[in-house]
Short mmCIF file of C-alpha atoms and ligand atoms in Angstrom, two decimals:
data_model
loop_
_atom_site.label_atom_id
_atom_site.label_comp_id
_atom_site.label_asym_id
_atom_site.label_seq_id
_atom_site.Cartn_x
_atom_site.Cartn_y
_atom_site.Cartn_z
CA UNK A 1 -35.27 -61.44 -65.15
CA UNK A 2 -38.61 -62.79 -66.19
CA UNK A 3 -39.25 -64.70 -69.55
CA UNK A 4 -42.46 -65.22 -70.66
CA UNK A 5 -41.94 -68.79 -70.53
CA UNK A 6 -41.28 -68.60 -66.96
CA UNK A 7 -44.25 -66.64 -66.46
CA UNK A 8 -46.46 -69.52 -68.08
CA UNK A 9 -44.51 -72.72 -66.15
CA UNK A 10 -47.03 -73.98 -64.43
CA UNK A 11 -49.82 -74.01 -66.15
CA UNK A 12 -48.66 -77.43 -67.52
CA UNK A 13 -50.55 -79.58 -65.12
CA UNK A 14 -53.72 -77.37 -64.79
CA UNK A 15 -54.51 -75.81 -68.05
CA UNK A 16 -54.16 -72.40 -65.68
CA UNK A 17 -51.01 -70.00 -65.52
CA UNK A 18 -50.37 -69.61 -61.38
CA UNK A 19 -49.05 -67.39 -58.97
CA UNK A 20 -47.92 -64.82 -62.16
CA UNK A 21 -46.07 -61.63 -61.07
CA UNK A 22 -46.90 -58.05 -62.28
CA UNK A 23 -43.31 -58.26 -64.44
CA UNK A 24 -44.32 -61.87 -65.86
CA UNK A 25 -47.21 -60.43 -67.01
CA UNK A 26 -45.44 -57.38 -68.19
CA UNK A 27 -43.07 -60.46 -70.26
CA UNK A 28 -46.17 -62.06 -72.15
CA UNK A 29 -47.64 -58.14 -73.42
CA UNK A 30 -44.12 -57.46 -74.57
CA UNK A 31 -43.30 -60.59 -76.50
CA UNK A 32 -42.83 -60.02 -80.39
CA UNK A 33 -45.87 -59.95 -81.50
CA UNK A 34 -46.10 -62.70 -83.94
CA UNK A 35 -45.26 -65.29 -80.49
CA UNK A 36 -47.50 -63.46 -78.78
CA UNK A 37 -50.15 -63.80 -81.41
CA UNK A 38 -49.51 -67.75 -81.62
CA UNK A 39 -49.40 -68.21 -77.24
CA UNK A 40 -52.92 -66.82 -77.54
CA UNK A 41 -54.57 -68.39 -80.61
CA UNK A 42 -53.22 -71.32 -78.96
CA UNK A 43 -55.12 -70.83 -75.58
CA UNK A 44 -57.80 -69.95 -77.25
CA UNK A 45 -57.97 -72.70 -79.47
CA UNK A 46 -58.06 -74.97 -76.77
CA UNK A 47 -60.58 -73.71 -74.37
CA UNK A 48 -63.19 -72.41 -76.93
CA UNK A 49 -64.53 -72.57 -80.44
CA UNK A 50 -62.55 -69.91 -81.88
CA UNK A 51 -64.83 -69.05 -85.07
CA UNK A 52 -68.25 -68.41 -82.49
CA UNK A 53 -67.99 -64.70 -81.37
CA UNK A 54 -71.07 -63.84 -78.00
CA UNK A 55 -73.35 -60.83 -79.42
CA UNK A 56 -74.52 -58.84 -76.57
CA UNK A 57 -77.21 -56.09 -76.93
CA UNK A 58 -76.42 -53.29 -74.00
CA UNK A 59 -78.74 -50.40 -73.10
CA UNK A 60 -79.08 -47.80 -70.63
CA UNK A 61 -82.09 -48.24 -68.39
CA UNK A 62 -81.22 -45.04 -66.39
CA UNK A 63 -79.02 -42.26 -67.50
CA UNK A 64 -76.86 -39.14 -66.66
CA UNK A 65 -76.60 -37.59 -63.66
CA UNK A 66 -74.19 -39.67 -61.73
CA UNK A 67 -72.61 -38.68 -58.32
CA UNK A 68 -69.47 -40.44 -59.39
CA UNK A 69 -66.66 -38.63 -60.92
CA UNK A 70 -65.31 -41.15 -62.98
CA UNK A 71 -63.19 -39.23 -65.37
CA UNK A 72 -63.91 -41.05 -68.75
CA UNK A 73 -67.42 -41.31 -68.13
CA UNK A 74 -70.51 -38.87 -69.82
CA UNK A 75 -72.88 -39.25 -67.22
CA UNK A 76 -70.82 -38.19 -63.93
CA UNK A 77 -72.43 -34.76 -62.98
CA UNK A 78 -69.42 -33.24 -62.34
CA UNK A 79 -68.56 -32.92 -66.45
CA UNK A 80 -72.60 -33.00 -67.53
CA UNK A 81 -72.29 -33.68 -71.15
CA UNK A 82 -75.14 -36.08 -71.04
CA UNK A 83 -78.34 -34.77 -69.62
CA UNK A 84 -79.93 -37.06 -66.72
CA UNK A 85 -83.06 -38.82 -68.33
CA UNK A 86 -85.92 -40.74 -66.44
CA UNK A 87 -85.57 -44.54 -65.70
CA UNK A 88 -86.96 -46.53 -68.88
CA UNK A 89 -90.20 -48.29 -68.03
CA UNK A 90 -89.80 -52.33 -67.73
CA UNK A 91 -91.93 -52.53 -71.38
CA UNK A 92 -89.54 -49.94 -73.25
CA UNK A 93 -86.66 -52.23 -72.39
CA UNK A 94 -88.29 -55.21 -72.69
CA UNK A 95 -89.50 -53.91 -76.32
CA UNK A 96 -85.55 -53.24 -76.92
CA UNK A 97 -84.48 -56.57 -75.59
CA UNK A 98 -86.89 -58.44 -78.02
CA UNK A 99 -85.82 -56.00 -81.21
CA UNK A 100 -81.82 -56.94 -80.11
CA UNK A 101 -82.90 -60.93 -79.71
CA UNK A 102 -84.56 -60.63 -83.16
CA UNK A 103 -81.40 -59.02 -84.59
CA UNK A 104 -79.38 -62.01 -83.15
CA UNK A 105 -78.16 -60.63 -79.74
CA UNK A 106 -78.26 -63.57 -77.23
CA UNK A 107 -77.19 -61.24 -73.79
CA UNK A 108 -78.87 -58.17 -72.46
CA UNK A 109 -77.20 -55.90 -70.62
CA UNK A 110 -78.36 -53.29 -68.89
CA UNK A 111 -76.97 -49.93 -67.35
CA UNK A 112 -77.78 -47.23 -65.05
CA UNK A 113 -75.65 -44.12 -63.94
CA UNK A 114 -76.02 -45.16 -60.25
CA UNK A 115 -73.17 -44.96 -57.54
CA UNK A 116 -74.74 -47.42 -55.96
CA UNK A 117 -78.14 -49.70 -55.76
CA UNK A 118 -80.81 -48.12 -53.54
CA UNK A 119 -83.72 -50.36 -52.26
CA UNK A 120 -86.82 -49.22 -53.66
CA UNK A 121 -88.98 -49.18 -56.85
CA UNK A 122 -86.40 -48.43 -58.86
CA UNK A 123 -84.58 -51.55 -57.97
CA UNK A 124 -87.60 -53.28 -57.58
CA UNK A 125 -88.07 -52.22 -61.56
CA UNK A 126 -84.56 -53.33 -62.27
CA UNK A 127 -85.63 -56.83 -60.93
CA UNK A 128 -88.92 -56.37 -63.27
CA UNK A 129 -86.26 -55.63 -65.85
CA UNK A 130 -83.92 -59.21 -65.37
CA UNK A 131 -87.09 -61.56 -64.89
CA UNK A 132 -88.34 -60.24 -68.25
CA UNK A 133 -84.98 -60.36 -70.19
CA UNK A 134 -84.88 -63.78 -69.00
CA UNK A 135 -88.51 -65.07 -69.75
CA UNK A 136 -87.19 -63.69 -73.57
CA UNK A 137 -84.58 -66.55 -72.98
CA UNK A 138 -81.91 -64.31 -73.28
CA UNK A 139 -78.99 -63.86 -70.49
CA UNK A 140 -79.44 -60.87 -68.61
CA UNK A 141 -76.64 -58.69 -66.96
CA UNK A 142 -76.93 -55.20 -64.98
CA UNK A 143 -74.58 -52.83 -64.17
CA UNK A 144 -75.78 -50.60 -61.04
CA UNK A 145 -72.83 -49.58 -59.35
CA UNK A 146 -71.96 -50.79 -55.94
CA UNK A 147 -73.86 -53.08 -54.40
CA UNK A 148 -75.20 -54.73 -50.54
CA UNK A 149 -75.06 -58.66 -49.85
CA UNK A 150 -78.96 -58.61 -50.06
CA UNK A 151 -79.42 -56.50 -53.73
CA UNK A 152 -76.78 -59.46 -54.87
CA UNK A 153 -79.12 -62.02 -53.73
CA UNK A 154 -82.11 -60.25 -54.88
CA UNK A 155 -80.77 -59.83 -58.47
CA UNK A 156 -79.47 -63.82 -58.36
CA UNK A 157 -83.07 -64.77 -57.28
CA UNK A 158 -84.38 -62.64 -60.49
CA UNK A 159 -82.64 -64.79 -62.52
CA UNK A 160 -79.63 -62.71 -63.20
CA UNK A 161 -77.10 -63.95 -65.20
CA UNK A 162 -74.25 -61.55 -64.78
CA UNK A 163 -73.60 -58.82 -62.86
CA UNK A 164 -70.98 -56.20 -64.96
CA UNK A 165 -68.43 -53.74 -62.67
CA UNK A 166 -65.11 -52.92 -63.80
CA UNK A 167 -61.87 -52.31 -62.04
CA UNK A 168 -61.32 -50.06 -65.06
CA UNK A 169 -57.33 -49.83 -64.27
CA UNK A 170 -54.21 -50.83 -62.02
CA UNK A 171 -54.92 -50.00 -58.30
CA UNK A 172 -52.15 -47.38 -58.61
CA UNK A 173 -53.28 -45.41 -61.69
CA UNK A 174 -56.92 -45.82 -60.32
CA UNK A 175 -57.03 -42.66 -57.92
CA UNK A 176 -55.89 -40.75 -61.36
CA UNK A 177 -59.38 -40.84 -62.63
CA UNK A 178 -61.82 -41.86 -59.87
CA UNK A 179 -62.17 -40.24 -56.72
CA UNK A 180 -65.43 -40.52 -55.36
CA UNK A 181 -65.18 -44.34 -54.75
CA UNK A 182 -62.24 -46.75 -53.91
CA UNK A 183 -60.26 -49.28 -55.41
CA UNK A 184 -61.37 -51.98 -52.26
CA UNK A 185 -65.27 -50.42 -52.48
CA UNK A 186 -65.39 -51.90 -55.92
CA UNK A 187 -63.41 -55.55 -55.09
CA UNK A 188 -66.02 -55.52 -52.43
CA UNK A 189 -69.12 -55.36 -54.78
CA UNK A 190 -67.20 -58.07 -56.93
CA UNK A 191 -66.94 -60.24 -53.90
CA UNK A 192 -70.99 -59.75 -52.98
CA UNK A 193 -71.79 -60.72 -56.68
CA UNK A 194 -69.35 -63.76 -56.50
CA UNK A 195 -71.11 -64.71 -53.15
CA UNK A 196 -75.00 -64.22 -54.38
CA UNK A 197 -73.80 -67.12 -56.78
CA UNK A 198 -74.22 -64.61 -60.16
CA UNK A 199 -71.42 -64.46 -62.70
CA UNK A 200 -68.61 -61.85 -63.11
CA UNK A 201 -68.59 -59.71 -65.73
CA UNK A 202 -65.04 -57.23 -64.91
CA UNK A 203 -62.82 -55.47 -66.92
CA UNK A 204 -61.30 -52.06 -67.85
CA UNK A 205 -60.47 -49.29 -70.05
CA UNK A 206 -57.37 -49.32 -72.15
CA UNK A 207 -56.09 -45.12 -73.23
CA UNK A 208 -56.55 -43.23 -70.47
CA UNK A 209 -53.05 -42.00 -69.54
CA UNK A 210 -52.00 -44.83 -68.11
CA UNK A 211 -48.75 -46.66 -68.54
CA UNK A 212 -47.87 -50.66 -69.37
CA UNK A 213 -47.25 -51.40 -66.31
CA UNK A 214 -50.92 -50.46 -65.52
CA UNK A 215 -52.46 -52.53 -68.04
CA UNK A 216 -50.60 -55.59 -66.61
CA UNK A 217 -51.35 -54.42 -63.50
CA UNK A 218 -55.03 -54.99 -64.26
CA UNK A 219 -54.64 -57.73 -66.02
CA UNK A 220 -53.03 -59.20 -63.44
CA UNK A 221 -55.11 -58.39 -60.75
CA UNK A 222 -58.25 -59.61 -62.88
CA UNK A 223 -56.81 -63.14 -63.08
CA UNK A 224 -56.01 -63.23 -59.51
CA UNK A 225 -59.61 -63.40 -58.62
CA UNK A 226 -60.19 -66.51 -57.29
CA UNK A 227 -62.17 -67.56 -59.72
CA UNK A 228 -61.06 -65.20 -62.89
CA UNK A 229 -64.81 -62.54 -63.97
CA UNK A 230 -66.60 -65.07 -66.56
CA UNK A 231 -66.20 -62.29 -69.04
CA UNK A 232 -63.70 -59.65 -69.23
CA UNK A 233 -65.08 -56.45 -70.90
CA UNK A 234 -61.89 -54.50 -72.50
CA UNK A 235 -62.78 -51.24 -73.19
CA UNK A 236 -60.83 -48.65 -75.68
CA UNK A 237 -61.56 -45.42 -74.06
CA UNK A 238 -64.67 -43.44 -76.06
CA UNK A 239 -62.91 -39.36 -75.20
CA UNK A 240 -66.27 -37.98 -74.99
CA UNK A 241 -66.16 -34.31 -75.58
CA UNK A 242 -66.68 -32.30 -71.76
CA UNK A 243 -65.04 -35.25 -69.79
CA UNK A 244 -61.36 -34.80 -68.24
CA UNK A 245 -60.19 -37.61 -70.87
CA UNK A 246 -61.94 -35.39 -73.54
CA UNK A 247 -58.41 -34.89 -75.29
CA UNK A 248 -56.26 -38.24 -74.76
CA UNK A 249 -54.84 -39.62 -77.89
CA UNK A 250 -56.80 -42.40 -79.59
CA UNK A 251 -54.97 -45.89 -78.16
CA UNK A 252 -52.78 -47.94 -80.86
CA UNK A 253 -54.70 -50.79 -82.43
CA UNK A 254 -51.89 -53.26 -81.52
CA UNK A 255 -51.85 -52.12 -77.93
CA UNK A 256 -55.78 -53.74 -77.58
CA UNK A 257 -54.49 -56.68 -79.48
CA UNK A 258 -51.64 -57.18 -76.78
CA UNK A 259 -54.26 -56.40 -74.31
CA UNK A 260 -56.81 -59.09 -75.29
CA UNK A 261 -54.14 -61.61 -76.33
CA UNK A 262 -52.44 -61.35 -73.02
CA UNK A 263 -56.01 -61.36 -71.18
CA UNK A 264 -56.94 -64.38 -73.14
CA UNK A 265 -53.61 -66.41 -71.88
CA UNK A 266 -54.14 -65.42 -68.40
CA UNK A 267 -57.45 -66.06 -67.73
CA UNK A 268 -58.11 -68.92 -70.84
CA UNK A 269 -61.74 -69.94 -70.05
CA UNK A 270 -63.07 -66.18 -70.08
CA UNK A 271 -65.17 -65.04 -72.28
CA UNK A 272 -63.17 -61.63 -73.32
CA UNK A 273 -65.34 -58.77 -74.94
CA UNK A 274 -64.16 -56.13 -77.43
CA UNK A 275 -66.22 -53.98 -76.00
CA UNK A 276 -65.95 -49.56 -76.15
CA UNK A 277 -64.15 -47.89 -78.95
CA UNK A 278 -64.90 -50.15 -82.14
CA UNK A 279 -66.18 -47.49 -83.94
CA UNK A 280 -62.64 -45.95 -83.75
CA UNK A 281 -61.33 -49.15 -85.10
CA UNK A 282 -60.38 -51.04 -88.64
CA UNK A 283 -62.25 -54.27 -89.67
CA UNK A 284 -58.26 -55.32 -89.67
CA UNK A 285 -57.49 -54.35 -86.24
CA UNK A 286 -60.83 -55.98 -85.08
CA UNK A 287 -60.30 -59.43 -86.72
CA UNK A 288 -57.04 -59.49 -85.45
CA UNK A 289 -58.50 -58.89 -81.84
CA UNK A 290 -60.84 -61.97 -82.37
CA UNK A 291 -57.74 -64.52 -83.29
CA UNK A 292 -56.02 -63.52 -80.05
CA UNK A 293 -59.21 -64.46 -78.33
CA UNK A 294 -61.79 -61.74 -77.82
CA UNK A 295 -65.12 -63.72 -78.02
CA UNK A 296 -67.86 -61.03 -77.51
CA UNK A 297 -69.00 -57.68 -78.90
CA UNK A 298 -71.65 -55.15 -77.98
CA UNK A 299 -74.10 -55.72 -80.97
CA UNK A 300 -76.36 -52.67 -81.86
CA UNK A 301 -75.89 -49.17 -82.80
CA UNK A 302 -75.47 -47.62 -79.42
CA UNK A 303 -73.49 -48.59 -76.38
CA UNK A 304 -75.13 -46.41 -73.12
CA UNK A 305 -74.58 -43.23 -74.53
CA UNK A 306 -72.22 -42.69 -77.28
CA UNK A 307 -71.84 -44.81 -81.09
CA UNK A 308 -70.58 -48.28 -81.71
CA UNK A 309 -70.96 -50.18 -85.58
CA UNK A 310 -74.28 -50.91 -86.92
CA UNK A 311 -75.79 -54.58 -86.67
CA UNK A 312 -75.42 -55.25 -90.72
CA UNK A 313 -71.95 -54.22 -90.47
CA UNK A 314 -70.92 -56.03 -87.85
CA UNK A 315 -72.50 -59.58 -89.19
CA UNK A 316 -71.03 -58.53 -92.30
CA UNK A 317 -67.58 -58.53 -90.47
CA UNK A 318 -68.09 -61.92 -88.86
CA UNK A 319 -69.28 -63.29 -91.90
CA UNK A 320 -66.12 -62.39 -94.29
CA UNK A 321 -63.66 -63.90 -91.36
CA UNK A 322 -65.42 -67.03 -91.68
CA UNK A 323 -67.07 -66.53 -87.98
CA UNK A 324 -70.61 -66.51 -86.77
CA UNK A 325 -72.72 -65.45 -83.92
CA UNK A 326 -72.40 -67.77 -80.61
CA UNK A 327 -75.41 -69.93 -79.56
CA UNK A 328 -77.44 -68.94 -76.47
CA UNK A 329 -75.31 -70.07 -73.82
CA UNK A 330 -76.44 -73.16 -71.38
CA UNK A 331 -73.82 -72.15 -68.74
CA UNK A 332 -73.49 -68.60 -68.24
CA UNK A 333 -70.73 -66.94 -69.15
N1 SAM B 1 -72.56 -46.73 -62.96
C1 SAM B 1 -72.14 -48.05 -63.00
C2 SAM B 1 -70.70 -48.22 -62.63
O1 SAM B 1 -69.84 -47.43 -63.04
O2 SAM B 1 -70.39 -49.19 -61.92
C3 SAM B 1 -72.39 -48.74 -64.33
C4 SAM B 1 -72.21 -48.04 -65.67
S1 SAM B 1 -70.58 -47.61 -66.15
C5 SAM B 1 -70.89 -46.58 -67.52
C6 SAM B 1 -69.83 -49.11 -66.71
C7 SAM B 1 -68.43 -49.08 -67.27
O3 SAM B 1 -68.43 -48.51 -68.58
C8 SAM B 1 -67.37 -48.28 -66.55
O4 SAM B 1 -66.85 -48.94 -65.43
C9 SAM B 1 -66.31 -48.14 -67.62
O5 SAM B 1 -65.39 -49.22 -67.58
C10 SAM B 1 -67.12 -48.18 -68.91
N2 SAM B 1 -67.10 -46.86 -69.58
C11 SAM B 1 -67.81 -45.78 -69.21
N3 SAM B 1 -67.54 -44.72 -70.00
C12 SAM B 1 -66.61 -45.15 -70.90
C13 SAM B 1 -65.91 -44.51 -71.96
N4 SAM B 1 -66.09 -43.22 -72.24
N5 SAM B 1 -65.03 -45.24 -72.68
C14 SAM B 1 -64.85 -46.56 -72.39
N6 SAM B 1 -65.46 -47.20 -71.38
C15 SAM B 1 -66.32 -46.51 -70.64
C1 DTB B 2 -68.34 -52.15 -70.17
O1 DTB B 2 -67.26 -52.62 -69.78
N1 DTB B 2 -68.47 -51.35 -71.21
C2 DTB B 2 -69.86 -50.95 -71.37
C3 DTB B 2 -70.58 -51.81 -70.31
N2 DTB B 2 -69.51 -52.43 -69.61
C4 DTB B 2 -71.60 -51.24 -69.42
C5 DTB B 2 -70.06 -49.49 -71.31
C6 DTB B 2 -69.27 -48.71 -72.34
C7 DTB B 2 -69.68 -47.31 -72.26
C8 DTB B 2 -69.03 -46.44 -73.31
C9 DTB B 2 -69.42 -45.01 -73.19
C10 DTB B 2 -70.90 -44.73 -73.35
O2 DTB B 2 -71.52 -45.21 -74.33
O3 DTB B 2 -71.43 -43.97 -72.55
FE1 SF4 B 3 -71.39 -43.04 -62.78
FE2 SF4 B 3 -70.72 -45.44 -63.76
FE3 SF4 B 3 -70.27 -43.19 -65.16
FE4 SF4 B 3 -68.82 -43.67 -63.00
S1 SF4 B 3 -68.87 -44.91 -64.87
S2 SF4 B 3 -69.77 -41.70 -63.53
S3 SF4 B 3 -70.31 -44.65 -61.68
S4 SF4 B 3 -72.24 -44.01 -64.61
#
């Protein structure tokens, strides 16, 4: 029998819930709501200034035409519903970054439909990419797929700030979706960008067929790295039309609060991002998502390839629930 209280002894003396279970996880996403609500405002309270919310800016510096086959993703080759395009040129992103600073973004993030990073001018442009982003004063993260010991130390020495790749799910519902590359390939790349001394950015995707169990799963295995990702993307699946998760149900709102208010108690210094699938969501449902403790957005009209709210109507959002843009961050997050 686990209680949720059980699952959080511990964390008395270091601020940290230890050595949690799959089930005791499981017993914090299934308390009633209204004590889950308060467990988390109260974490969140106390490790962070609960009315800033981080405005990231993300683009996609190379798309389509992936060799993956990640099933809830528009640029795998094996659905093609987005056409491959040519890598953006270092000034066309830079020219984006500035336009997303001026709107208020304070992170850049960047991503390209790679399997992995190949050495080369394209990575040597990706480099070009980070050391600009960062010259704008703005933190810079890429997403490239897997990655060697040496590209990790190559993108650190660029000045990058964080380096984004998910787990997406639970270990055991991961094979369900993604064949083409492993659970362990992707801890690996985690570990190399952990090592090169740049921040984590990992999360997952919430409404893709897969139970509870898996969410806690992930959840669970995301605060079991040693130290918990810096930020914690949690994505709402986008069913893109042409991709095997074309017709999954839309996810319940209160499932991504549980979600984010049982990601924010496990891992209470992360910064945890509302991040895919806002465009499928109330103002409501969103607000309620920032109490429990998500802390970051994607700011701007477009994620990589598909919608997400305009700017105007997502400061308009911060502004009537009395919260406001976070500074440019000293220590990355
Ligand atoms: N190719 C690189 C990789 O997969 O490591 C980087 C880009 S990839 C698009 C980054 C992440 O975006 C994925 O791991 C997944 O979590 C998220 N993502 C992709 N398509 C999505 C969708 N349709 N809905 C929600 N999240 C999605
Ligand atoms: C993450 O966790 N979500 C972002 C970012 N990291 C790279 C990507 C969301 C992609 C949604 C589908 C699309 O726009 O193609
Ligand atoms: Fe490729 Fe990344 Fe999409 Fe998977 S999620 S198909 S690796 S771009």
């Amino acid at each position: 029998m686990h209680s949720a209280s059980q699952a959080e002894a511990g964390s008395a003396a270091t601020g940290q819930p230890t050595m949690l279970t799959i089930p005791d996880v499981r017993a914090i996403y299934d308390l009633p709501l209204p004590e889950l609500v308060r467990r988390a405002m109260l974490v969140h309270q106390a490790h962070h200034d609960p009315s800033e919310v981080q405005l990231c800016s993300l683009l996609s510096v190379k798309t389509g035409g992936c060799q993956e086959d990640c099933g809830y993703c528009p640029q795998s080759s094996a659905h093609g519903s987005v056409p491959p395009e040519a890598m953006l040129s270092v000034e066309e992103v830079l020219s984006k970054a500035r336009t997303a600073q001026q709107a208020g973004a304070t992170r850049f993030c960047m991503g390209a439909a790679w399997r992995s990073v190949k050495d080369g001018p394209a990575f040597e442009r990706v480099l070009d990419m980070v050391r600009g982003v960062r010259t704008l004063g703005m933190e810079a993260c890429v997403t490239l797929g897997m990655l060697s010991d040496d590209q990790a130390a190559q993108l650190a020495e660029a000045g990058l700030t964080a380096y984004n790749h998910n787990l997406d799910t639970s270990r055991s519902f991961y094979g369900k979706v993604i064949t083409t590359r492993t659970y362990d390939d992707r801890l690996l790349t985690l570990q190399r960008v952990r090592r090169a001394g740049v921040s984590v950015c990992c999360g997952g995707i919430i409404g893709m067929g897969e139970s509870t169990d898996d969410r806690c799963a992930l959840l669970h295995t995301l605060a079991s790295l040693d130290p918990p990702p810096e930020s914690v993307p949690v994505n709402a699946l986008v069913a893109v039309p042409g991709t095997p998760l074309e017709a999954r149900p839309k996810i319940d709102p209160l499932e991504l609060v549980r979600t984010i208010a049982t990601a924010r108690i496990l891992m209470p210094k992360s910064r945890v991002r509302l991040s895919a699938g806002r465009t499928e969501l109330s103002r409501e449902a969103q607000v309620l998502c920032f109490l429990v403790g998500a802390n970051s957005i994607f700011y701007g009209d477009k994620l990589l390839t598909t919608g997400n709210p305009d700017c105007d109507e997502d400061l308009a959002l911060l502004h009537a629930a009395g919260l406001h843009p976070a500074p440019p961050e000293a220590a990355h997050a």
